[in-house]
Short mmCIF file of C-alpha atoms (C1' of nucleotides) in Angstrom, two decimals:
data_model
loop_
_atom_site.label_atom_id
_atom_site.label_comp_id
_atom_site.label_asym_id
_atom_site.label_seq_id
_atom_site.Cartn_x
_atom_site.Cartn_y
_atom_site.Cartn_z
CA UNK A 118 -108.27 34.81 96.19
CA UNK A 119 -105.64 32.63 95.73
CA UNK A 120 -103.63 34.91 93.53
CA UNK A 121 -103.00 37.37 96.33
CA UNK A 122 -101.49 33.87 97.75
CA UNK A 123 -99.25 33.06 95.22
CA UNK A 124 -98.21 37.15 95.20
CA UNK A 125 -98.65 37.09 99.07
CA UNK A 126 -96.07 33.65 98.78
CA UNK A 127 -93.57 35.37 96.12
CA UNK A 128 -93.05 38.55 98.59
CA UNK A 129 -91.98 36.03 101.47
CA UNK A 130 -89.63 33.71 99.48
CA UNK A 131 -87.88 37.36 98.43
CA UNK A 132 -87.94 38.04 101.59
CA UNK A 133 -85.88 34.91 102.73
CA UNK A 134 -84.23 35.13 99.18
CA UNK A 135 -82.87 38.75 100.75
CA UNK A 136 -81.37 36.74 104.25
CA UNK A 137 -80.33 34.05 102.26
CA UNK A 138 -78.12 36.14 99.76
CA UNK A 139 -76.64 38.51 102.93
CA UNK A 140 -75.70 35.37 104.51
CA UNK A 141 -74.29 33.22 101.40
CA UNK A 142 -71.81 36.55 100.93
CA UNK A 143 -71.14 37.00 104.72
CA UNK A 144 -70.22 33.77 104.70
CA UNK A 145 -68.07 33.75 101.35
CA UNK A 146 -66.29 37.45 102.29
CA UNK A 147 -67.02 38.00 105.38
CA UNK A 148 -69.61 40.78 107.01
CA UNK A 149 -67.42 43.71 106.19
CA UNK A 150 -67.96 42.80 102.59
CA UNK A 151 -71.90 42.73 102.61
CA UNK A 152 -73.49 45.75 100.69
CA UNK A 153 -76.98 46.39 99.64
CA UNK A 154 -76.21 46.43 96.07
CA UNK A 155 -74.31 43.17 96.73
CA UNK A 156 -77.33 41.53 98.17
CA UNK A 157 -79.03 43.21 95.28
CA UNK A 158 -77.22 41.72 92.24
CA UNK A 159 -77.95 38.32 93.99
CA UNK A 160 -81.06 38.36 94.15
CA UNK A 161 -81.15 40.22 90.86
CA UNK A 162 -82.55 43.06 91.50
CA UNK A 163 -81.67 46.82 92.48
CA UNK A 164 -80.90 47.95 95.79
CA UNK A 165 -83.88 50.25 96.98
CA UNK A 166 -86.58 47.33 96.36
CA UNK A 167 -84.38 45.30 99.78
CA UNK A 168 -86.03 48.52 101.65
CA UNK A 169 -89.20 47.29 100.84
CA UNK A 170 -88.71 44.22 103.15
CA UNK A 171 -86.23 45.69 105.59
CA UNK A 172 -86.03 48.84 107.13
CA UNK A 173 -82.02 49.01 106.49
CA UNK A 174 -78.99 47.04 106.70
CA UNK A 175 -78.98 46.32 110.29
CA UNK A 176 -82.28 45.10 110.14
CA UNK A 177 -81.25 42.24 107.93
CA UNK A 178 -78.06 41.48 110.68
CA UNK A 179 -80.44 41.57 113.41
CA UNK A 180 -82.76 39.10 111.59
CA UNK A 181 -79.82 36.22 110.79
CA UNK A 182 -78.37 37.37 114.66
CA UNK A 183 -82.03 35.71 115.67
CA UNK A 184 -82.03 33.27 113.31
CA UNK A 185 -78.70 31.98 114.71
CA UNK A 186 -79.16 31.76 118.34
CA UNK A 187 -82.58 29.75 117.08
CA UNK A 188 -79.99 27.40 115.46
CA UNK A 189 -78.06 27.27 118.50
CA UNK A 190 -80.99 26.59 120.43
CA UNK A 191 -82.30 23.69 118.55
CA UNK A 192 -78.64 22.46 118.50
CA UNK A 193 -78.26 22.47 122.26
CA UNK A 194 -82.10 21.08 122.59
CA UNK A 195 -80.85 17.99 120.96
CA UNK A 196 -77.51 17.59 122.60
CA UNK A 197 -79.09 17.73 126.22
CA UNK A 198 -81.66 15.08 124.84
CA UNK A 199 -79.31 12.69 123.98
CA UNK A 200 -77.88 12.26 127.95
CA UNK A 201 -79.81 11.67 131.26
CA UNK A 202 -77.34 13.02 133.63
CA UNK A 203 -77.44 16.86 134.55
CA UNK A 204 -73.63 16.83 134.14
CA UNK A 205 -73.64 14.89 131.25
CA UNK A 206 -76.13 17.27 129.30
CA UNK A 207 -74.35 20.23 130.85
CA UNK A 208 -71.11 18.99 128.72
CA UNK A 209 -72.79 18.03 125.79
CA UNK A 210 -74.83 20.98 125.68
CA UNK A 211 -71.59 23.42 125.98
CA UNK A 212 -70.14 21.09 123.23
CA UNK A 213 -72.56 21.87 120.93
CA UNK A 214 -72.26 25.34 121.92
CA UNK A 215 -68.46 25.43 120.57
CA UNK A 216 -69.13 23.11 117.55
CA UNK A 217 -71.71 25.65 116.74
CA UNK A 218 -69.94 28.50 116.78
CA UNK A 219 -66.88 26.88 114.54
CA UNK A 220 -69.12 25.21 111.92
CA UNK A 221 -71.06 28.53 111.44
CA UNK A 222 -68.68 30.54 112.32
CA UNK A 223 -70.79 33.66 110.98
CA UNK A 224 -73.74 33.67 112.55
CA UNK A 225 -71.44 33.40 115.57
CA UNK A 226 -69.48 36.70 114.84
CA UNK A 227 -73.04 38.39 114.30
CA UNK A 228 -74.77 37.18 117.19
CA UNK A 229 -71.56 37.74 119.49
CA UNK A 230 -69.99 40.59 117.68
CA UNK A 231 -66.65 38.90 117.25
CA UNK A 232 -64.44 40.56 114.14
CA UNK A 233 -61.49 39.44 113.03
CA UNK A 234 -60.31 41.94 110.23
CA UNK A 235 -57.62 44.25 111.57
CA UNK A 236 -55.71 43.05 114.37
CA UNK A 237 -54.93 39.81 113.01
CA UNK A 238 -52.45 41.33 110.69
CA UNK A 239 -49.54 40.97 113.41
CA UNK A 240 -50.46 37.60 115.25
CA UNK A 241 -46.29 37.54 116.55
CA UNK A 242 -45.70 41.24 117.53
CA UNK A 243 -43.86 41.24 120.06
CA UNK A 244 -45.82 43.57 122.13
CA UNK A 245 -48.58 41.28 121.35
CA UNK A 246 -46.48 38.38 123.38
CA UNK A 247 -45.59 40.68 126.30
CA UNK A 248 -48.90 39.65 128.61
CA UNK A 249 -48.78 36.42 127.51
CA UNK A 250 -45.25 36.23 128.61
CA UNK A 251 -45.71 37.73 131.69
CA UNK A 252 -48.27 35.35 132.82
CA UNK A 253 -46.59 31.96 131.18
CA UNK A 254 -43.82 33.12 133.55
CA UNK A 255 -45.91 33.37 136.72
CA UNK A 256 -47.36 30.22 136.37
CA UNK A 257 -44.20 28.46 135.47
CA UNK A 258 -42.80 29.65 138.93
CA UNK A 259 -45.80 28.39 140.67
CA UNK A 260 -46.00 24.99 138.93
CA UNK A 261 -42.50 24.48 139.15
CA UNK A 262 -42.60 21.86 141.56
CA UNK A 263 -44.39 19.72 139.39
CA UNK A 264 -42.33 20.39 136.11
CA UNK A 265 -44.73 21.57 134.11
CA UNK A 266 -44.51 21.02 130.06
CA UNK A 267 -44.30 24.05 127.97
CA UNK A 268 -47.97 22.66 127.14
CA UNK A 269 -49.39 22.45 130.46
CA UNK A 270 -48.34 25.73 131.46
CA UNK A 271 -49.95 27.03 127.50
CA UNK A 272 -53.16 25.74 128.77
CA UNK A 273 -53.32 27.34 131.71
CA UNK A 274 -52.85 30.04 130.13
CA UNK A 275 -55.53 30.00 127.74
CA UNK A 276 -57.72 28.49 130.36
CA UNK A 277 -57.49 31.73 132.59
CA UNK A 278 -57.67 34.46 129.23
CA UNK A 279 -60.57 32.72 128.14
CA UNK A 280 -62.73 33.20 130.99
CA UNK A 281 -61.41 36.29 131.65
CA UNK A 282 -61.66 37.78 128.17
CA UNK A 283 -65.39 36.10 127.40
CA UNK A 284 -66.48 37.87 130.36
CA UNK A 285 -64.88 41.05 129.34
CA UNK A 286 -66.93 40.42 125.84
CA UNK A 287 -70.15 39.17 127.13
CA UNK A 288 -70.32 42.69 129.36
CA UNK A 289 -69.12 44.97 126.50
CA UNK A 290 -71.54 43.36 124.17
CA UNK A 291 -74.62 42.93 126.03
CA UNK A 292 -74.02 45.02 128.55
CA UNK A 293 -76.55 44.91 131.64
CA UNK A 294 -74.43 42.40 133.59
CA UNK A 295 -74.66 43.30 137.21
CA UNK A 296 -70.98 44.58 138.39
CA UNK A 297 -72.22 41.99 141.47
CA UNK A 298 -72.00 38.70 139.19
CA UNK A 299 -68.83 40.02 137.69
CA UNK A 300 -66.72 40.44 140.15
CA UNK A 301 -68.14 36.97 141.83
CA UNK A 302 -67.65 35.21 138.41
CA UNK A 303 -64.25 36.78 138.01
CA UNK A 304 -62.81 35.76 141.43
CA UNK A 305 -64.50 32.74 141.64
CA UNK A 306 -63.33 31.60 138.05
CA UNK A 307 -59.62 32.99 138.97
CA UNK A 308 -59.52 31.88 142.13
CA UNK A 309 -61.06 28.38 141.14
CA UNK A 310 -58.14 28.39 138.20
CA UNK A 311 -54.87 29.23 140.71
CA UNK A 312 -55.80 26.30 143.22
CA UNK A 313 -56.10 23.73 140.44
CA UNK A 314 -52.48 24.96 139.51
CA UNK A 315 -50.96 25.27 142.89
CA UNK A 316 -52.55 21.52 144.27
CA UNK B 232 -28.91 70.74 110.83
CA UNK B 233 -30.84 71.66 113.31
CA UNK B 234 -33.44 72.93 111.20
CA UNK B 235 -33.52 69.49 109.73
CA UNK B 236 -34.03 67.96 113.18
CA UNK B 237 -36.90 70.41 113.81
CA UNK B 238 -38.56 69.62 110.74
CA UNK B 239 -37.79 65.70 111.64
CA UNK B 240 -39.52 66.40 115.19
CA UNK B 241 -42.35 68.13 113.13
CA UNK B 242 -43.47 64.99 111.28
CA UNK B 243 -42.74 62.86 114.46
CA UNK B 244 -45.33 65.09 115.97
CA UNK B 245 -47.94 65.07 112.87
CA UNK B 246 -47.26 61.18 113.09
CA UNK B 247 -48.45 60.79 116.47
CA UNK B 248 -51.41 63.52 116.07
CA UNK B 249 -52.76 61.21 113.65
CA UNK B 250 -52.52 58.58 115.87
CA UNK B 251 -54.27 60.39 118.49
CA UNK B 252 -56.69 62.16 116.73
CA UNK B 253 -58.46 58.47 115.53
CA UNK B 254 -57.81 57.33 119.03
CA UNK B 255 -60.18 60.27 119.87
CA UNK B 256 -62.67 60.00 117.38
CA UNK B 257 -62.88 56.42 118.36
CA UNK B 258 -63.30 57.07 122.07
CA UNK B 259 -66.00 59.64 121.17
CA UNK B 260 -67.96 57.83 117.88
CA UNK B 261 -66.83 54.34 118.21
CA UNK B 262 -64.46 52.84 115.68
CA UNK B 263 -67.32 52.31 113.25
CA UNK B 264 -67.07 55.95 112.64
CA UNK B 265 -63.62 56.53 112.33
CA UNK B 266 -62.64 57.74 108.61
CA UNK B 267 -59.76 59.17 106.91
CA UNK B 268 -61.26 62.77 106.68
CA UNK B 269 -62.55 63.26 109.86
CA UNK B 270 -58.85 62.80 111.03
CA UNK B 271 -57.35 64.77 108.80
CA UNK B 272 -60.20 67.63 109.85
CA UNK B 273 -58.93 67.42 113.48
CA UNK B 274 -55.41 67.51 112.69
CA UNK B 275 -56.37 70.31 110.41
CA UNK B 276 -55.16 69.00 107.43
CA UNK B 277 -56.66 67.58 104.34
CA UNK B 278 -57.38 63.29 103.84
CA UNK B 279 -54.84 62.25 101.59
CA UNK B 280 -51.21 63.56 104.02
CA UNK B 281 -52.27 60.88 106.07
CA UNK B 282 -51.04 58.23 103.42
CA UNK B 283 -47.53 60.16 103.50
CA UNK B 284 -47.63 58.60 107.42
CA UNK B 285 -49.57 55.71 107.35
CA UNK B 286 -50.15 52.67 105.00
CA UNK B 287 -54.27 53.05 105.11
CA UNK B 288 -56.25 52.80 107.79
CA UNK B 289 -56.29 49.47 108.59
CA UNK B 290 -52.18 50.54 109.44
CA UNK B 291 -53.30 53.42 112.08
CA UNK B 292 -55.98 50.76 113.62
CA UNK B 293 -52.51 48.34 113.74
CA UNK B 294 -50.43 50.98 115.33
CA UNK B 295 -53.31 51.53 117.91
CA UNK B 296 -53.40 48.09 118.68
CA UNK B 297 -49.84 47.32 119.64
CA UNK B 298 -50.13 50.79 121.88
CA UNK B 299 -52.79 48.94 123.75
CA UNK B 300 -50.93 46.09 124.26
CA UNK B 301 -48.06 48.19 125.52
CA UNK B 302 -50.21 49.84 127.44
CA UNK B 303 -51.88 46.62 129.04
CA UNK B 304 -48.59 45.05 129.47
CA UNK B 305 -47.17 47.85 131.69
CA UNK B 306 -50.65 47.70 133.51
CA UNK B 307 -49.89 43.99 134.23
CA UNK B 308 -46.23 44.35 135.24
CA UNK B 309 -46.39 46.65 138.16
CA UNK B 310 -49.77 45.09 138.84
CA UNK B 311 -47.39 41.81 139.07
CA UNK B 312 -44.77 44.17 140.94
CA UNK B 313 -47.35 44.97 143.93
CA UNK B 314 -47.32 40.91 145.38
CA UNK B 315 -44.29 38.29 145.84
CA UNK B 316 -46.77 35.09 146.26
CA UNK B 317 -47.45 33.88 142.29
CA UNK B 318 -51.13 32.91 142.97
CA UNK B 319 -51.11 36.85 144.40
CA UNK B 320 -49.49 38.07 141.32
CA UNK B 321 -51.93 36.27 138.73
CA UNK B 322 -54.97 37.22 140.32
CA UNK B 323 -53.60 40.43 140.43
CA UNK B 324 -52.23 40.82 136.67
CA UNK B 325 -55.93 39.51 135.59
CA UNK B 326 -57.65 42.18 137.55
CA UNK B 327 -55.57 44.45 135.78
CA UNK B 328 -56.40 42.94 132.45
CA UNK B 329 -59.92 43.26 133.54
CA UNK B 330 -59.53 47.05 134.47
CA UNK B 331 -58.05 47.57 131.16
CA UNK B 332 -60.20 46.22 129.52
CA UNK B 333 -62.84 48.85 130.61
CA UNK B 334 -61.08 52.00 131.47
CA UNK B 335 -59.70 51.73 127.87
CA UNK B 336 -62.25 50.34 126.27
CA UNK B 337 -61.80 51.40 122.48
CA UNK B 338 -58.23 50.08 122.99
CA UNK B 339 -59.35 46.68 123.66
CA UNK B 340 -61.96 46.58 121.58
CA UNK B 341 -59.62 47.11 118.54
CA UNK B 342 -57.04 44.16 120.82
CA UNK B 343 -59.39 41.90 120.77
CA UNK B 344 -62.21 42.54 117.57
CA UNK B 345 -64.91 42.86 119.70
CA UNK B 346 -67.82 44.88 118.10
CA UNK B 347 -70.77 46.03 119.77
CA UNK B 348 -72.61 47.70 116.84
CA UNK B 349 -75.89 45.57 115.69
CA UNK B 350 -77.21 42.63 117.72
CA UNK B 351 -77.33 45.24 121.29
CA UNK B 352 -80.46 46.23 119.94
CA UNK B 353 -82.30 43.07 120.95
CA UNK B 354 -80.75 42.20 124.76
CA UNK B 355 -84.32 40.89 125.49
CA UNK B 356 -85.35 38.94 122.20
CA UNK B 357 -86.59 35.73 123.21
CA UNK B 358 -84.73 33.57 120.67
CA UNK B 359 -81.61 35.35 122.08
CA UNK B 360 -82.90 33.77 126.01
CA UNK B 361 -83.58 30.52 125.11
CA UNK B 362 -79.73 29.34 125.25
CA UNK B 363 -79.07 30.90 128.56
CA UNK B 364 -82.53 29.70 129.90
CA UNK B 365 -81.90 25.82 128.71
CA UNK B 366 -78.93 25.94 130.63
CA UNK B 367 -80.01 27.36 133.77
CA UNK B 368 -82.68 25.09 133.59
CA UNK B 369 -80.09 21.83 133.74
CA UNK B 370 -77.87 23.85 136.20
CA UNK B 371 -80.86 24.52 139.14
CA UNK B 372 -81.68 20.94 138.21
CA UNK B 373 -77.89 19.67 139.25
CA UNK B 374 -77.94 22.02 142.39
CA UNK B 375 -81.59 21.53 143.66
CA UNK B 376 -80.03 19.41 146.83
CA UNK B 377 -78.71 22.75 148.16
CA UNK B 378 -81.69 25.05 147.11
CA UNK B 379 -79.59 27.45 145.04
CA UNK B 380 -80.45 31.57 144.79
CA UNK B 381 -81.36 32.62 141.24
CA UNK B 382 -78.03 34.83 141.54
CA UNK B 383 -76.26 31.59 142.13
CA UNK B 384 -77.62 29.89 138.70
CA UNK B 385 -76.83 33.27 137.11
CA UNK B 386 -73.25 32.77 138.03
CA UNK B 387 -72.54 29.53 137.18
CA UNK B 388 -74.21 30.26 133.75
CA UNK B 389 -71.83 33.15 133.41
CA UNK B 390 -68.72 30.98 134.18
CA UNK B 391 -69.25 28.30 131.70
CA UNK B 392 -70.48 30.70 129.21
CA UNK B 393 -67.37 33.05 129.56
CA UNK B 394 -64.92 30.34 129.48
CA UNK B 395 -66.42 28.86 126.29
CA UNK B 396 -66.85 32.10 124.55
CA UNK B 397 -63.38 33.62 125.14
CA UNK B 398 -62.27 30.39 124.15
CA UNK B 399 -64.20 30.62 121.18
CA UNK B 400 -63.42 34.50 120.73
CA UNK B 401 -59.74 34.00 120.89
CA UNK B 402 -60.02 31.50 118.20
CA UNK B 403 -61.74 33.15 115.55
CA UNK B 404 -59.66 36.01 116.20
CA UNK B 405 -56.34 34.77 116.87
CA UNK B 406 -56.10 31.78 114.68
CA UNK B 407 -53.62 29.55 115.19
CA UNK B 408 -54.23 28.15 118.67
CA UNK B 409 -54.03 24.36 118.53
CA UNK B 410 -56.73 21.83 118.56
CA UNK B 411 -55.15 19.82 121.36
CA UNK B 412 -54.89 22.41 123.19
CA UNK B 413 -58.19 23.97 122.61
CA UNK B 414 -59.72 20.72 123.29
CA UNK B 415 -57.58 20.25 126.87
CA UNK B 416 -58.80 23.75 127.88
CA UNK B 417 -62.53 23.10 126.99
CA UNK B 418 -63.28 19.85 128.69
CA UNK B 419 -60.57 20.48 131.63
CA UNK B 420 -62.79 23.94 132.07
CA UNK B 421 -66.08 22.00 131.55
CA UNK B 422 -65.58 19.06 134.09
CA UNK B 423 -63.92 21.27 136.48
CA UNK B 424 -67.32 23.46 136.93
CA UNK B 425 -69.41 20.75 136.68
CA UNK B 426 -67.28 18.87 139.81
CA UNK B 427 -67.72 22.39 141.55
CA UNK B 428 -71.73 23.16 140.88
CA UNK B 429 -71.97 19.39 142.07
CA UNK B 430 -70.21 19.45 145.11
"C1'" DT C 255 -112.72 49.10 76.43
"C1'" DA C 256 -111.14 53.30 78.88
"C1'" DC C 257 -109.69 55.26 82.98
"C1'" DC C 258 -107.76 55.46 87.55
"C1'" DT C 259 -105.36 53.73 91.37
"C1'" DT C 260 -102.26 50.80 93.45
"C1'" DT C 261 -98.19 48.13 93.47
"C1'" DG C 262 -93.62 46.84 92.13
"C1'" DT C 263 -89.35 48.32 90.32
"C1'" DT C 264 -85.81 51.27 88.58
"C1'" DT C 265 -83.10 55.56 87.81
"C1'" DA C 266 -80.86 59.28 89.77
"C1'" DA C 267 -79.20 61.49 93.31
"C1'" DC C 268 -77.07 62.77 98.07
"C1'" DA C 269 -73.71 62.45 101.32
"C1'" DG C 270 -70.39 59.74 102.87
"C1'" DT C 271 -66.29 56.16 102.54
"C1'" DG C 272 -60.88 54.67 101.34
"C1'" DT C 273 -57.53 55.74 98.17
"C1'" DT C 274 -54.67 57.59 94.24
"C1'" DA C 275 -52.81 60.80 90.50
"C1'" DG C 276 -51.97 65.32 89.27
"C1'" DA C 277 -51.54 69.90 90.05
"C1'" DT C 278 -50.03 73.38 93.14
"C1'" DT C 279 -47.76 75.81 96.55
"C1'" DC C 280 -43.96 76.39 99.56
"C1'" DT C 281 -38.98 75.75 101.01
"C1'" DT C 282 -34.52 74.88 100.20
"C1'" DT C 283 -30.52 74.69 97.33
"C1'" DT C 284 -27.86 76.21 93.59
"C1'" DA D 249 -33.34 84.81 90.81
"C1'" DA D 250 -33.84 80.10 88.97
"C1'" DA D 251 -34.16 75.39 89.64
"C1'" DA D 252 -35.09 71.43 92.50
"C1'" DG D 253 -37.36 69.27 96.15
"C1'" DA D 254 -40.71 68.55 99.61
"C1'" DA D 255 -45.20 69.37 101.41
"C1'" DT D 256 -49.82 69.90 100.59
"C1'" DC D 257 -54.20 70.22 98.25
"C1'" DT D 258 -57.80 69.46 94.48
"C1'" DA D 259 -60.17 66.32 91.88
"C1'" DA D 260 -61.33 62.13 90.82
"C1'" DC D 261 -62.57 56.93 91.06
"C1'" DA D 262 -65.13 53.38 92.72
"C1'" DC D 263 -67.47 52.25 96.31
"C1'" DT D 264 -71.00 52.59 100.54
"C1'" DG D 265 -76.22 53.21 102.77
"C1'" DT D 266 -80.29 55.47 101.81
"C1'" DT D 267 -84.06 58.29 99.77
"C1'" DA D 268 -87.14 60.69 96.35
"C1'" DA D 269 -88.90 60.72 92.07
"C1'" DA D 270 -90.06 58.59 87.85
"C1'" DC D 271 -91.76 54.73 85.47
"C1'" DA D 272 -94.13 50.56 84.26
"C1'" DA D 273 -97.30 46.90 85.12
"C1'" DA D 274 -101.22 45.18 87.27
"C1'" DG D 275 -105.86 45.64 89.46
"C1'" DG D 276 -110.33 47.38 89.99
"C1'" DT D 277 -114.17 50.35 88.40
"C1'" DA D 278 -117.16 52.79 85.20
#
DNA sequence: TACCTTTGTTTAACAGTGTTAGATTCTTTT
DNA sequence: AAAAGAATCTAACACTGTTAAACAAAGGTA
């Protein structure tokens, strides 16, 4: 019958009507801001009806989590199509990777679990500084035969925290990395980072 | 007084009860179960004193965080303290950072805004694979000519992707970092493996 | 048409959250 | 002992996720 279509057809465009309005208000104020009733008022209609289509808030965060590493699939499908070289589509792909994760920035924090409510409060503390200080220092002293901007030295900087800190992330939120790849990624990457400084 | 001082020493001592009671819950719940009362239950006292030491929450999480970066900031100085060659010290400091980062996990989790709640429930969703899998794809293809082990691949995936996701992480987190910068780290990172998986 | 069942939707409630105002109890000072 | 001050609690507000029960509308059957 092709009313149970049309009804059949209505229950699947709430449905997306449901992912669309979570993500429209994630988007405009952020995750910690998404309620049911929110969602509800959106969509215009009351909150216990969403739990006819989802079994409960996380299940509509684990939906857009899937539907953003689909995203950032087909994004990094079509930047490795668009090169022949291996290294080439490597780059672009990895490109596409960060674009993706600045231009939707909140699928990103859902698939990765990156917040960004609390701690941001105080981005000059001072005790904040101290590791960054410590280290700037360090590789001042060994660069110092090269005289080093204050630039250079910043991106080494960043160039070491970020591997070691998205490693540190990666394993706390999907944990199952073997400690074995770790600690080879880890010396490897630090390692690999302290002789491009020293030569 | 000395009464004065004792009653002085008193509050000093609720202050930092507080402070280590959510610490506690934290460590034992995860912060997504911290809340006003259940602090004030552990402290033994009722919700609302805690807003005669503290702001709101969001001011204990604050307090917490600067702690931890005390805390990892010692870790890193007599980490630095135990070499007298710089490349020794850095690799050293990071291994600290690393070791903080897991021994006191809740601390850098609230450091760094990295959640863990929702999308662990899928580590083996095939939309989640399919990045990680088009990469390793073009990476075995770059490094057929030396007949790579699948640990290997792994690796290499887990260096690019660590470097581009702390990148990334730090960013959304810790705005403010600039784009010349980011941009110098990213491709400088990028090439760098690349020239290493080829050679 | 009348009834019954199924489906969709809402109201009301529970237990919890951060936070504030007002009342209350206790301690110190006068 | 009375008044003033500080410390603490009770009660409330406006939210949160979630569930059970009531209600209304539609469908099928006699």
């Amino acid at each position: 019958m092709a009313s149970k279509d049309r009804i059949l057809r209505g229950k699947e465009e709430t449905r997306t009507n449901i992912l669309n309005a979570a993500l429209s208000i994630g988007k405009k104020e952020g995750w910690q801001a998404l309620s049911m009733r929110k969602i509800a008022d959106m969509i215009e209609y009351t909150a216990p009806i969403i739990y006819e289509y989802f079994d409960n808030k996380d299940a509509i965060l684990s939906e857009l989590t899937c539907k953003g590493f689909g995203k950032l699939a087909e994004r990094m499908e079509t930047a490795k199509a668009k090169h022949r070289l291996p290294g080439k589509q490597l780059e672009s792909m990895w490109m596409a990777y960060w674009n993706f994760a600045f231009e939707e920035k909140e699928y990103y924090q859902l698939m990765l679990g990156v917040e960004m409510s609390c701690c941001v409060l105080k981005p000059t503390s001072s005790s904040m500084k101290k590791p960054s200080e410590l280290i700037s220092e360090v590789i001042r002293e060994i660069m110092k035969h090269k005289n080093p901007t204050e630039d250079e030295i910043c991106k080494w900087y960043y160039t070491f925290w970020s591997v070691v800190h998205g490693l540190i992330s990666i394993n706390i939120v999907r944990q199952g990395v073997s400690d074995d790849i770790n600690q080879q990624v880890l010396s490897n990457a630090l390692t690999g980072i302290i002789n491009s400084i020293s030569a």
